[in-house]
Amino acid sequence: MVENKRFKDKLAGKIRYPEDINSKRTIAARVVRSEISHGIIKGIHIPPVPEEITLLSAKDIPGVNKITVPGGFVPLLGDKKVRYIGEAILLAAGPDEEELDNFLNTIKIEYEILEKLGIPASSDDFVSSRMIVKGTPEEAISQSWQVFESYFSTPSQEHMATPLLSAYVKNEGQKFIINSTTQWPTNIIQNISAVLGVSKDNITLRTNPSGKSLDSKIWMPSVVAAQAALLSQKSKKPVRLIYSAREDFL
């Protein structure tokens, strides 16, 4: 079930984003991410986990460890291999954010580093290319009194998501209430159902305004919501997960 906010509530300032929702039982979530671009996870060294902290890895996921996206899927948590800097490996949540961060800093992940994945160095290796032409360049150049010619390149471009990616999840038994900023509500429900191993009928999604219509609000909210939902399911408490701007880029 999807609950959309009414337009008049938006105008009256009654709309709250997931990061605005709180309760005495709410715990904050964090994601432990890969620090290398490509490698095999050889070991994860975790000290004794404090009683108030919830920690989980890929092996703790009751359903599938993937998020379905257009054309395929992405792993929700890195299990045996990581493929990019910033890939999620562990999830954690606790009532005291400072204590949670201090604990996570004691976790050590051991890798076997593999060759980097990325754009081929030679243009001959490119799978596809696209040329964009506007107007009549040949005619414009022939009529110009001066022409500058050069080669230009740019790295892959990313935008700053506003508002930040976030989710607030509250569970009542096997029923889950999800607050998310998304442009694709059904994708969140389908993916959370598959990840948690619960019926879609047990999931209620409350959508929040998505801000600018940029692509980070299409399938990425399913990743954030599923991570928060897993922590809520295991801890049996409301969970709030907010990606920082740096995490959003990664």
PDB file of C-alpha atoms in Angstrom, residues 6-247:
ATOM      1  CA  ARG A   6      -1.759  15.653  -0.076  1.00  0.00           C
ATOM      2  CA  PHE A   7      -0.804  18.851  -1.860  1.00  0.00           C
ATOM      3  CA  LYS A   8      -2.428  21.091   0.754  1.00  0.00           C
ATOM      4  CA  ASP A   9      -0.346  19.404   3.468  1.00  0.00           C
ATOM      5  CA  LYS A  10       2.790  20.272   1.518  1.00  0.00           C
ATOM      6  CA  LEU A  11       1.707  23.906   1.304  1.00  0.00           C
ATOM      7  CA  ALA A  12       0.938  23.989   5.039  1.00  0.00           C
ATOM      8  CA  GLY A  13       4.404  22.703   5.952  1.00  0.00           C
ATOM      9  CA  LYS A  14       3.018  19.494   7.460  1.00  0.00           C
ATOM     10  CA  ILE A  15       5.223  17.229   5.378  1.00  0.00           C
ATOM     11  CA  ARG A  16       8.110  15.600   7.198  1.00  0.00           C
ATOM     12  CA  TYR A  17      11.028  13.897   5.543  1.00  0.00           C
ATOM     13  CA  PRO A  18      12.325  10.579   6.904  1.00  0.00           C
ATOM     14  CA  GLU A  19      15.127  12.409   8.715  1.00  0.00           C
ATOM     15  CA  ASP A  20      12.527  14.534  10.566  1.00  0.00           C
ATOM     16  CA  ILE A  21      10.726  11.535  12.072  1.00  0.00           C
ATOM     17  CA  ASN A  22      11.752  10.467  15.552  1.00  0.00           C
ATOM     18  CA  SER A  23      10.613   8.669  18.676  1.00  0.00           C
ATOM     19  CA  LYS A  24      12.156   7.607  21.965  1.00  0.00           C
ATOM     20  CA  ARG A  25      12.763   4.116  20.579  1.00  0.00           C
ATOM     21  CA  THR A  26      14.273   5.219  17.260  1.00  0.00           C
ATOM     22  CA  ILE A  27      17.829   4.068  16.608  1.00  0.00           C
ATOM     23  CA  ALA A  28      20.222   5.578  14.058  1.00  0.00           C
ATOM     24  CA  ALA A  29      21.699   3.465  11.294  1.00  0.00           C
ATOM     25  CA  ARG A  30      25.100   3.396   9.632  1.00  0.00           C
ATOM     26  CA  VAL A  31      26.578   1.575   6.640  1.00  0.00           C
ATOM     27  CA  VAL A  32      30.104   0.128   6.706  1.00  0.00           C
ATOM     28  CA  ARG A  33      31.508   0.493   3.187  1.00  0.00           C
ATOM     29  CA  SER A  34      34.366  -0.863   1.118  1.00  0.00           C
ATOM     30  CA  GLU A  35      37.520   1.250   1.072  1.00  0.00           C
ATOM     31  CA  ILE A  36      38.871  -0.438  -2.055  1.00  0.00           C
ATOM     32  CA  SER A  37      37.559  -0.408  -5.607  1.00  0.00           C
ATOM     33  CA  HIS A  38      37.669  -4.149  -6.375  1.00  0.00           C
ATOM     34  CA  GLY A  39      38.604  -7.140  -4.281  1.00  0.00           C
ATOM     35  CA  ILE A  40      37.672 -10.280  -2.388  1.00  0.00           C
ATOM     36  CA  ILE A  41      36.659 -10.058   1.279  1.00  0.00           C
ATOM     37  CA  LYS A  42      39.084 -12.364   3.089  1.00  0.00           C
ATOM     38  CA  GLY A  43      37.822 -11.672   6.587  1.00  0.00           C
ATOM     39  CA  ILE A  44      35.836  -9.278   8.771  1.00  0.00           C
ATOM     40  CA  HIS A  45      37.231  -8.780  12.251  1.00  0.00           C
ATOM     41  CA  ILE A  46      34.507  -7.623  14.645  1.00  0.00           C
ATOM     42  CA  PRO A  47      35.060  -7.022  18.381  1.00  0.00           C
ATOM     43  CA  PRO A  48      32.324  -8.000  20.871  1.00  0.00           C
ATOM     44  CA  VAL A  49      29.163  -6.171  19.833  1.00  0.00           C
ATOM     45  CA  PRO A  50      27.605  -4.002  22.590  1.00  0.00           C
ATOM     46  CA  GLU A  51      24.135  -5.160  23.606  1.00  0.00           C
ATOM     47  CA  GLU A  52      22.446  -1.955  22.421  1.00  0.00           C
ATOM     48  CA  ILE A  53      23.972  -2.126  18.911  1.00  0.00           C
ATOM     49  CA  THR A  54      22.446  -4.156  16.072  1.00  0.00           C
ATOM     50  CA  LEU A  55      24.895  -5.417  13.452  1.00  0.00           C
ATOM     51  CA  LEU A  56      24.216  -7.516  10.374  1.00  0.00           C
ATOM     52  CA  SER A  57      25.951  -8.732   7.228  1.00  0.00           C
ATOM     53  CA  ALA A  58      24.848 -10.421   4.015  1.00  0.00           C
ATOM     54  CA  LYS A  59      24.484 -13.808   5.752  1.00  0.00           C
ATOM     55  CA  ASP A  60      21.864 -12.306   8.110  1.00  0.00           C
ATOM     56  CA  ILE A  61      19.491 -11.303   5.291  1.00  0.00           C
ATOM     57  CA  PRO A  62      16.378 -13.523   5.525  1.00  0.00           C
ATOM     58  CA  GLY A  63      15.385 -13.011   1.888  1.00  0.00           C
ATOM     59  CA  VAL A  64      17.444 -12.197  -1.214  1.00  0.00           C
ATOM     60  CA  ASN A  65      20.622 -10.125  -1.098  1.00  0.00           C
ATOM     61  CA  LYS A  66      19.838  -7.975  -4.090  1.00  0.00           C
ATOM     62  CA  ILE A  67      17.847  -4.974  -5.279  1.00  0.00           C
ATOM     63  CA  THR A  68      16.118  -5.331  -8.640  1.00  0.00           C
ATOM     64  CA  VAL A  69      16.813  -2.417 -10.973  1.00  0.00           C
ATOM     65  CA  PRO A  70      16.081  -1.769 -14.655  1.00  0.00           C
ATOM     66  CA  GLY A  71      18.033  -4.338 -16.655  1.00  0.00           C
ATOM     67  CA  GLY A  72      19.212  -6.477 -13.744  1.00  0.00           C
ATOM     68  CA  PHE A  73      20.050  -6.176 -10.054  1.00  0.00           C
ATOM     69  CA  VAL A  74      22.659  -4.833  -7.627  1.00  0.00           C
ATOM     70  CA  PRO A  75      23.828  -6.579  -4.440  1.00  0.00           C
ATOM     71  CA  LEU A  76      22.402  -5.027  -1.288  1.00  0.00           C
ATOM     72  CA  LEU A  77      25.463  -5.975   0.794  1.00  0.00           C
ATOM     73  CA  GLY A  78      28.860  -7.112  -0.421  1.00  0.00           C
ATOM     74  CA  ASP A  79      29.356 -10.755   0.543  1.00  0.00           C
ATOM     75  CA  LYS A  80      32.476 -12.350  -0.922  1.00  0.00           C
ATOM     76  CA  LYS A  81      33.488  -9.632  -3.370  1.00  0.00           C
ATOM     77  CA  VAL A  82      33.352  -5.822  -3.572  1.00  0.00           C
ATOM     78  CA  ARG A  83      33.174  -3.973  -6.877  1.00  0.00           C
ATOM     79  CA  TYR A  84      33.569  -0.278  -6.076  1.00  0.00           C
ATOM     80  CA  ILE A  85      34.712   2.089  -3.366  1.00  0.00           C
ATOM     81  CA  GLY A  86      31.777   2.668  -1.067  1.00  0.00           C
ATOM     82  CA  GLU A  87      29.951  -0.632  -1.637  1.00  0.00           C
ATOM     83  CA  ALA A  88      27.944  -1.551   1.472  1.00  0.00           C
ATOM     84  CA  ILE A  89      29.320  -4.504   3.457  1.00  0.00           C
ATOM     85  CA  LEU A  90      27.790  -4.230   6.951  1.00  0.00           C
ATOM     86  CA  LEU A  91      24.778  -2.495   8.481  1.00  0.00           C
ATOM     87  CA  ALA A  92      24.620  -1.260  12.068  1.00  0.00           C
ATOM     88  CA  ALA A  93      22.267   0.735  14.257  1.00  0.00           C
ATOM     89  CA  GLY A  94      22.158   1.971  17.828  1.00  0.00           C
ATOM     90  CA  PRO A  95      20.592   4.614  20.114  1.00  0.00           C
ATOM     91  CA  ASP A  96      23.825   6.587  20.642  1.00  0.00           C
ATOM     92  CA  GLU A  97      25.353   7.755  17.352  1.00  0.00           C
ATOM     93  CA  GLU A  98      28.756   8.621  18.836  1.00  0.00           C
ATOM     94  CA  GLU A  99      29.057   5.227  20.521  1.00  0.00           C
ATOM     95  CA  LEU A 100      27.920   3.551  17.297  1.00  0.00           C
ATOM     96  CA  ASP A 101      30.555   5.366  15.223  1.00  0.00           C
ATOM     97  CA  ASN A 102      33.291   4.553  17.741  1.00  0.00           C
ATOM     98  CA  PHE A 103      32.367   0.872  17.640  1.00  0.00           C
ATOM     99  CA  LEU A 104      32.320   0.766  13.837  1.00  0.00           C
ATOM    100  CA  ASN A 105      35.804   2.294  13.755  1.00  0.00           C
ATOM    101  CA  THR A 106      37.095  -0.836  15.518  1.00  0.00           C
ATOM    102  CA  ILE A 107      35.877  -3.170  12.752  1.00  0.00           C
ATOM    103  CA  LYS A 108      38.612  -4.277  10.355  1.00  0.00           C
ATOM    104  CA  ILE A 109      37.949  -5.754   6.918  1.00  0.00           C
ATOM    105  CA  GLU A 110      40.664  -7.779   5.214  1.00  0.00           C
ATOM    106  CA  TYR A 111      40.766  -7.773   1.401  1.00  0.00           C
ATOM    107  CA  GLU A 112      42.559  -9.442  -1.454  1.00  0.00           C
ATOM    108  CA  ILE A 113      42.861  -6.568  -3.901  1.00  0.00           C
ATOM    109  CA  LEU A 114      41.964  -7.304  -7.535  1.00  0.00           C
ATOM    110  CA  GLU A 115      42.443  -5.286 -10.704  1.00  0.00           C
ATOM    111  CA  LYS A 116      40.316  -2.150 -10.806  1.00  0.00           C
ATOM    112  CA  LEU A 117      37.069  -2.160 -12.727  1.00  0.00           C
ATOM    113  CA  GLY A 118      36.409   0.909 -14.814  1.00  0.00           C
ATOM    114  CA  ILE A 119      36.371   2.612 -18.190  1.00  0.00           C
ATOM    115  CA  PRO A 120      38.838   1.060 -20.687  1.00  0.00           C
ATOM    116  CA  ALA A 121      41.965   3.078 -21.344  1.00  0.00           C
ATOM    117  CA  SER A 122      41.714   2.693 -25.126  1.00  0.00           C
ATOM    118  CA  SER A 123      38.822   4.017 -27.186  1.00  0.00           C
ATOM    119  CA  ASP A 124      39.002   0.781 -29.198  1.00  0.00           C
ATOM    120  CA  ASP A 125      37.717  -1.060 -26.127  1.00  0.00           C
ATOM    121  CA  PHE A 126      34.528   0.964 -25.739  1.00  0.00           C
ATOM    122  CA  VAL A 127      31.335  -1.033 -26.076  1.00  0.00           C
ATOM    123  CA  SER A 128      29.286   1.876 -27.381  1.00  0.00           C
ATOM    124  CA  SER A 129      29.534   5.566 -28.168  1.00  0.00           C
ATOM    125  CA  ARG A 130      27.163   8.408 -28.891  1.00  0.00           C
ATOM    126  CA  MET A 131      27.617  11.513 -31.010  1.00  0.00           C
ATOM    127  CA  ILE A 132      25.434  14.570 -30.416  1.00  0.00           C
ATOM    128  CA  VAL A 133      25.157  17.073 -33.264  1.00  0.00           C
ATOM    129  CA  LYS A 134      23.225  20.318 -33.032  1.00  0.00           C
ATOM    130  CA  GLY A 135      22.758  22.559 -36.054  1.00  0.00           C
ATOM    131  CA  THR A 136      25.110  22.336 -39.056  1.00  0.00           C
ATOM    132  CA  PRO A 137      28.698  22.325 -37.713  1.00  0.00           C
ATOM    133  CA  GLU A 138      30.391  22.133 -41.126  1.00  0.00           C
ATOM    134  CA  GLU A 139      28.548  25.193 -42.402  1.00  0.00           C
ATOM    135  CA  ALA A 140      29.154  27.139 -39.196  1.00  0.00           C
ATOM    136  CA  ILE A 141      32.883  26.328 -39.239  1.00  0.00           C
ATOM    137  CA  SER A 142      33.246  27.255 -42.914  1.00  0.00           C
ATOM    138  CA  GLN A 143      31.742  30.693 -42.218  1.00  0.00           C
ATOM    139  CA  SER A 144      33.752  31.364 -39.045  1.00  0.00           C
ATOM    140  CA  TRP A 145      36.704  33.758 -39.111  1.00  0.00           C
ATOM    141  CA  GLN A 146      38.508  31.769 -36.435  1.00  0.00           C
ATOM    142  CA  VAL A 147      38.272  28.109 -35.381  1.00  0.00           C
ATOM    143  CA  PHE A 148      39.620  26.466 -32.201  1.00  0.00           C
ATOM    144  CA  GLU A 149      40.068  22.722 -32.340  1.00  0.00           C
ATOM    145  CA  SER A 150      41.027  20.421 -29.473  1.00  0.00           C
ATOM    146  CA  TYR A 151      40.127  17.216 -27.617  1.00  0.00           C
ATOM    147  CA  PHE A 152      38.252  17.313 -24.332  1.00  0.00           C
ATOM    148  CA  SER A 153      37.413  14.626 -21.786  1.00  0.00           C
ATOM    149  CA  THR A 154      35.485  14.567 -18.546  1.00  0.00           C
ATOM    150  CA  PRO A 155      35.009  11.944 -15.821  1.00  0.00           C
ATOM    151  CA  SER A 156      31.568  10.468 -15.195  1.00  0.00           C
ATOM    152  CA  GLN A 157      29.259  13.127 -13.856  1.00  0.00           C
ATOM    153  CA  GLU A 158      27.223  12.933 -10.654  1.00  0.00           C
ATOM    154  CA  HIS A 159      24.756  15.332  -9.114  1.00  0.00           C
ATOM    155  CA  MET A 160      24.062  16.344  -5.544  1.00  0.00           C
ATOM    156  CA  ALA A 161      20.786  14.763  -4.456  1.00  0.00           C
ATOM    157  CA  THR A 162      18.401  17.113  -2.658  1.00  0.00           C
ATOM    158  CA  PRO A 163      17.011  16.155  -0.260  1.00  0.00           C
ATOM    159  CA  LEU A 164      19.532  13.529   0.820  1.00  0.00           C
ATOM    160  CA  LEU A 165      18.690   9.866   0.451  1.00  0.00           C
ATOM    161  CA  SER A 166      17.051   8.649   3.647  1.00  0.00           C
ATOM    162  CA  ALA A 167      14.503   6.216   5.057  1.00  0.00           C
ATOM    163  CA  TYR A 168      12.606   5.710   8.303  1.00  0.00           C
ATOM    164  CA  VAL A 169      11.242   2.245   9.009  1.00  0.00           C
ATOM    165  CA  LYS A 170       8.948   1.138  11.815  1.00  0.00           C
ATOM    166  CA  ASN A 171       7.933  -2.479  12.231  1.00  0.00           C
ATOM    167  CA  GLU A 172       5.012  -3.962  14.107  1.00  0.00           C
ATOM    168  CA  GLY A 173       5.472  -7.713  14.135  1.00  0.00           C
ATOM    169  CA  GLN A 174       5.747  -8.665  10.481  1.00  0.00           C
ATOM    170  CA  LYS A 175       4.195  -5.393   9.284  1.00  0.00           C
ATOM    171  CA  PHE A 176       6.493  -2.584   8.165  1.00  0.00           C
ATOM    172  CA  ILE A 177       5.802   1.126   7.695  1.00  0.00           C
ATOM    173  CA  ILE A 178       8.342   2.736   5.352  1.00  0.00           C
ATOM    174  CA  ASN A 179       8.902   6.494   5.004  1.00  0.00           C
ATOM    175  CA  SER A 180      10.930   7.249   1.886  1.00  0.00           C
ATOM    176  CA  THR A 181      11.615   9.960  -0.659  1.00  0.00           C
ATOM    177  CA  THR A 182      11.130   8.122  -3.938  1.00  0.00           C
ATOM    178  CA  GLN A 183       9.831   8.473  -7.475  1.00  0.00           C
ATOM    179  CA  TRP A 184       9.256   4.717  -7.800  1.00  0.00           C
ATOM    180  CA  PRO A 185       7.106   3.494  -4.868  1.00  0.00           C
ATOM    181  CA  THR A 186       6.314   0.037  -6.235  1.00  0.00           C
ATOM    182  CA  ASN A 187      10.023  -0.744  -6.627  1.00  0.00           C
ATOM    183  CA  ILE A 188      10.550  -0.144  -2.903  1.00  0.00           C
ATOM    184  CA  ILE A 189       7.663  -2.410  -1.900  1.00  0.00           C
ATOM    185  CA  GLN A 190       8.721  -5.224  -4.248  1.00  0.00           C
ATOM    186  CA  ASN A 191      12.352  -5.110  -3.170  1.00  0.00           C
ATOM    187  CA  ILE A 192      11.705  -4.862   0.571  1.00  0.00           C
ATOM    188  CA  SER A 193       9.284  -7.777   0.334  1.00  0.00           C
ATOM    189  CA  ALA A 194      11.986  -9.866  -1.363  1.00  0.00           C
ATOM    190  CA  VAL A 195      14.805  -8.784   0.982  1.00  0.00           C
ATOM    191  CA  LEU A 196      12.850  -9.260   4.226  1.00  0.00           C
ATOM    192  CA  GLY A 197      11.030 -12.368   3.072  1.00  0.00           C
ATOM    193  CA  VAL A 198       7.592 -10.945   3.943  1.00  0.00           C
ATOM    194  CA  SER A 199       4.419 -10.426   1.934  1.00  0.00           C
ATOM    195  CA  LYS A 200       3.967  -7.156   0.046  1.00  0.00           C
ATOM    196  CA  ASP A 201       0.642  -6.837   1.873  1.00  0.00           C
ATOM    197  CA  ASN A 202       2.605  -6.316   5.107  1.00  0.00           C
ATOM    198  CA  ILE A 203       4.411  -3.238   3.778  1.00  0.00           C
ATOM    199  CA  THR A 204       3.004   0.288   3.890  1.00  0.00           C
ATOM    200  CA  LEU A 205       4.957   3.006   2.094  1.00  0.00           C
ATOM    201  CA  ARG A 206       4.574   6.663   2.985  1.00  0.00           C
ATOM    202  CA  THR A 207       6.171   8.789   0.278  1.00  0.00           C
ATOM    203  CA  ASN A 208       7.767  12.165   0.855  1.00  0.00           C
ATOM    204  CA  PRO A 209       8.448  14.982  -1.632  1.00  0.00           C
ATOM    205  CA  SER A 210      11.382  14.062  -3.858  1.00  0.00           C
ATOM    206  CA  GLY A 211      12.702  17.566  -4.511  1.00  0.00           C
ATOM    207  CA  LYS A 212      14.346  17.891  -7.918  1.00  0.00           C
ATOM    208  CA  SER A 213      13.455  15.027 -10.237  1.00  0.00           C
ATOM    209  CA  LEU A 214      16.936  13.548 -10.512  1.00  0.00           C
ATOM    210  CA  ASP A 215      17.782   9.883 -10.982  1.00  0.00           C
ATOM    211  CA  SER A 216      18.985   9.253  -7.421  1.00  0.00           C
ATOM    212  CA  LYS A 217      15.305   9.077  -6.396  1.00  0.00           C
ATOM    213  CA  ILE A 218      14.363   6.297  -8.811  1.00  0.00           C
ATOM    214  CA  TRP A 219      15.870   2.976  -7.613  1.00  0.00           C
ATOM    215  CA  MET A 220      18.426   4.121  -5.019  1.00  0.00           C
ATOM    216  CA  PRO A 221      15.688   4.755  -2.387  1.00  0.00           C
ATOM    217  CA  SER A 222      14.973   1.007  -2.561  1.00  0.00           C
ATOM    218  CA  VAL A 223      18.549   0.320  -1.417  1.00  0.00           C
ATOM    219  CA  VAL A 224      18.323   2.763   1.503  1.00  0.00           C
ATOM    220  CA  ALA A 225      14.853   1.602   2.574  1.00  0.00           C
ATOM    221  CA  ALA A 226      15.815  -2.082   2.393  1.00  0.00           C
ATOM    222  CA  GLN A 227      18.910  -1.497   4.528  1.00  0.00           C
ATOM    223  CA  ALA A 228      16.883   0.369   7.143  1.00  0.00           C
ATOM    224  CA  ALA A 229      14.150  -2.283   7.033  1.00  0.00           C
ATOM    225  CA  LEU A 230      16.647  -5.092   7.700  1.00  0.00           C
ATOM    226  CA  LEU A 231      17.945  -3.289  10.789  1.00  0.00           C
ATOM    227  CA  SER A 232      14.418  -2.611  11.994  1.00  0.00           C
ATOM    228  CA  GLN A 233      13.448  -6.238  11.481  1.00  0.00           C
ATOM    229  CA  LYS A 234      16.425  -7.513  13.482  1.00  0.00           C
ATOM    230  CA  SER A 235      16.368  -4.894  16.268  1.00  0.00           C
ATOM    231  CA  LYS A 236      12.553  -4.726  16.462  1.00  0.00           C
ATOM    232  CA  LYS A 237      12.866  -0.941  16.758  1.00  0.00           C
ATOM    233  CA  PRO A 238      12.204   2.032  14.468  1.00  0.00           C
ATOM    234  CA  VAL A 239      15.299   2.795  12.384  1.00  0.00           C
ATOM    235  CA  ARG A 240      16.359   6.010  10.668  1.00  0.00           C
ATOM    236  CA  LEU A 241      19.030   5.801   7.955  1.00  0.00           C
ATOM    237  CA  ILE A 242      20.357   8.972   6.302  1.00  0.00           C
ATOM    238  CA  TYR A 243      23.033   8.889   3.623  1.00  0.00           C
ATOM    239  CA  SER A 244      25.557  11.708   3.799  1.00  0.00           C
ATOM    240  CA  ALA A 245      26.347  13.622   0.616  1.00  0.00           C
ATOM    241  CA  ARG A 246      29.600  11.635   0.383  1.00  0.00           C
ATOM    242  CA  GLU A 247      27.747   8.323   0.646  1.00  0.00           C
TER     243      GLU A 247
END
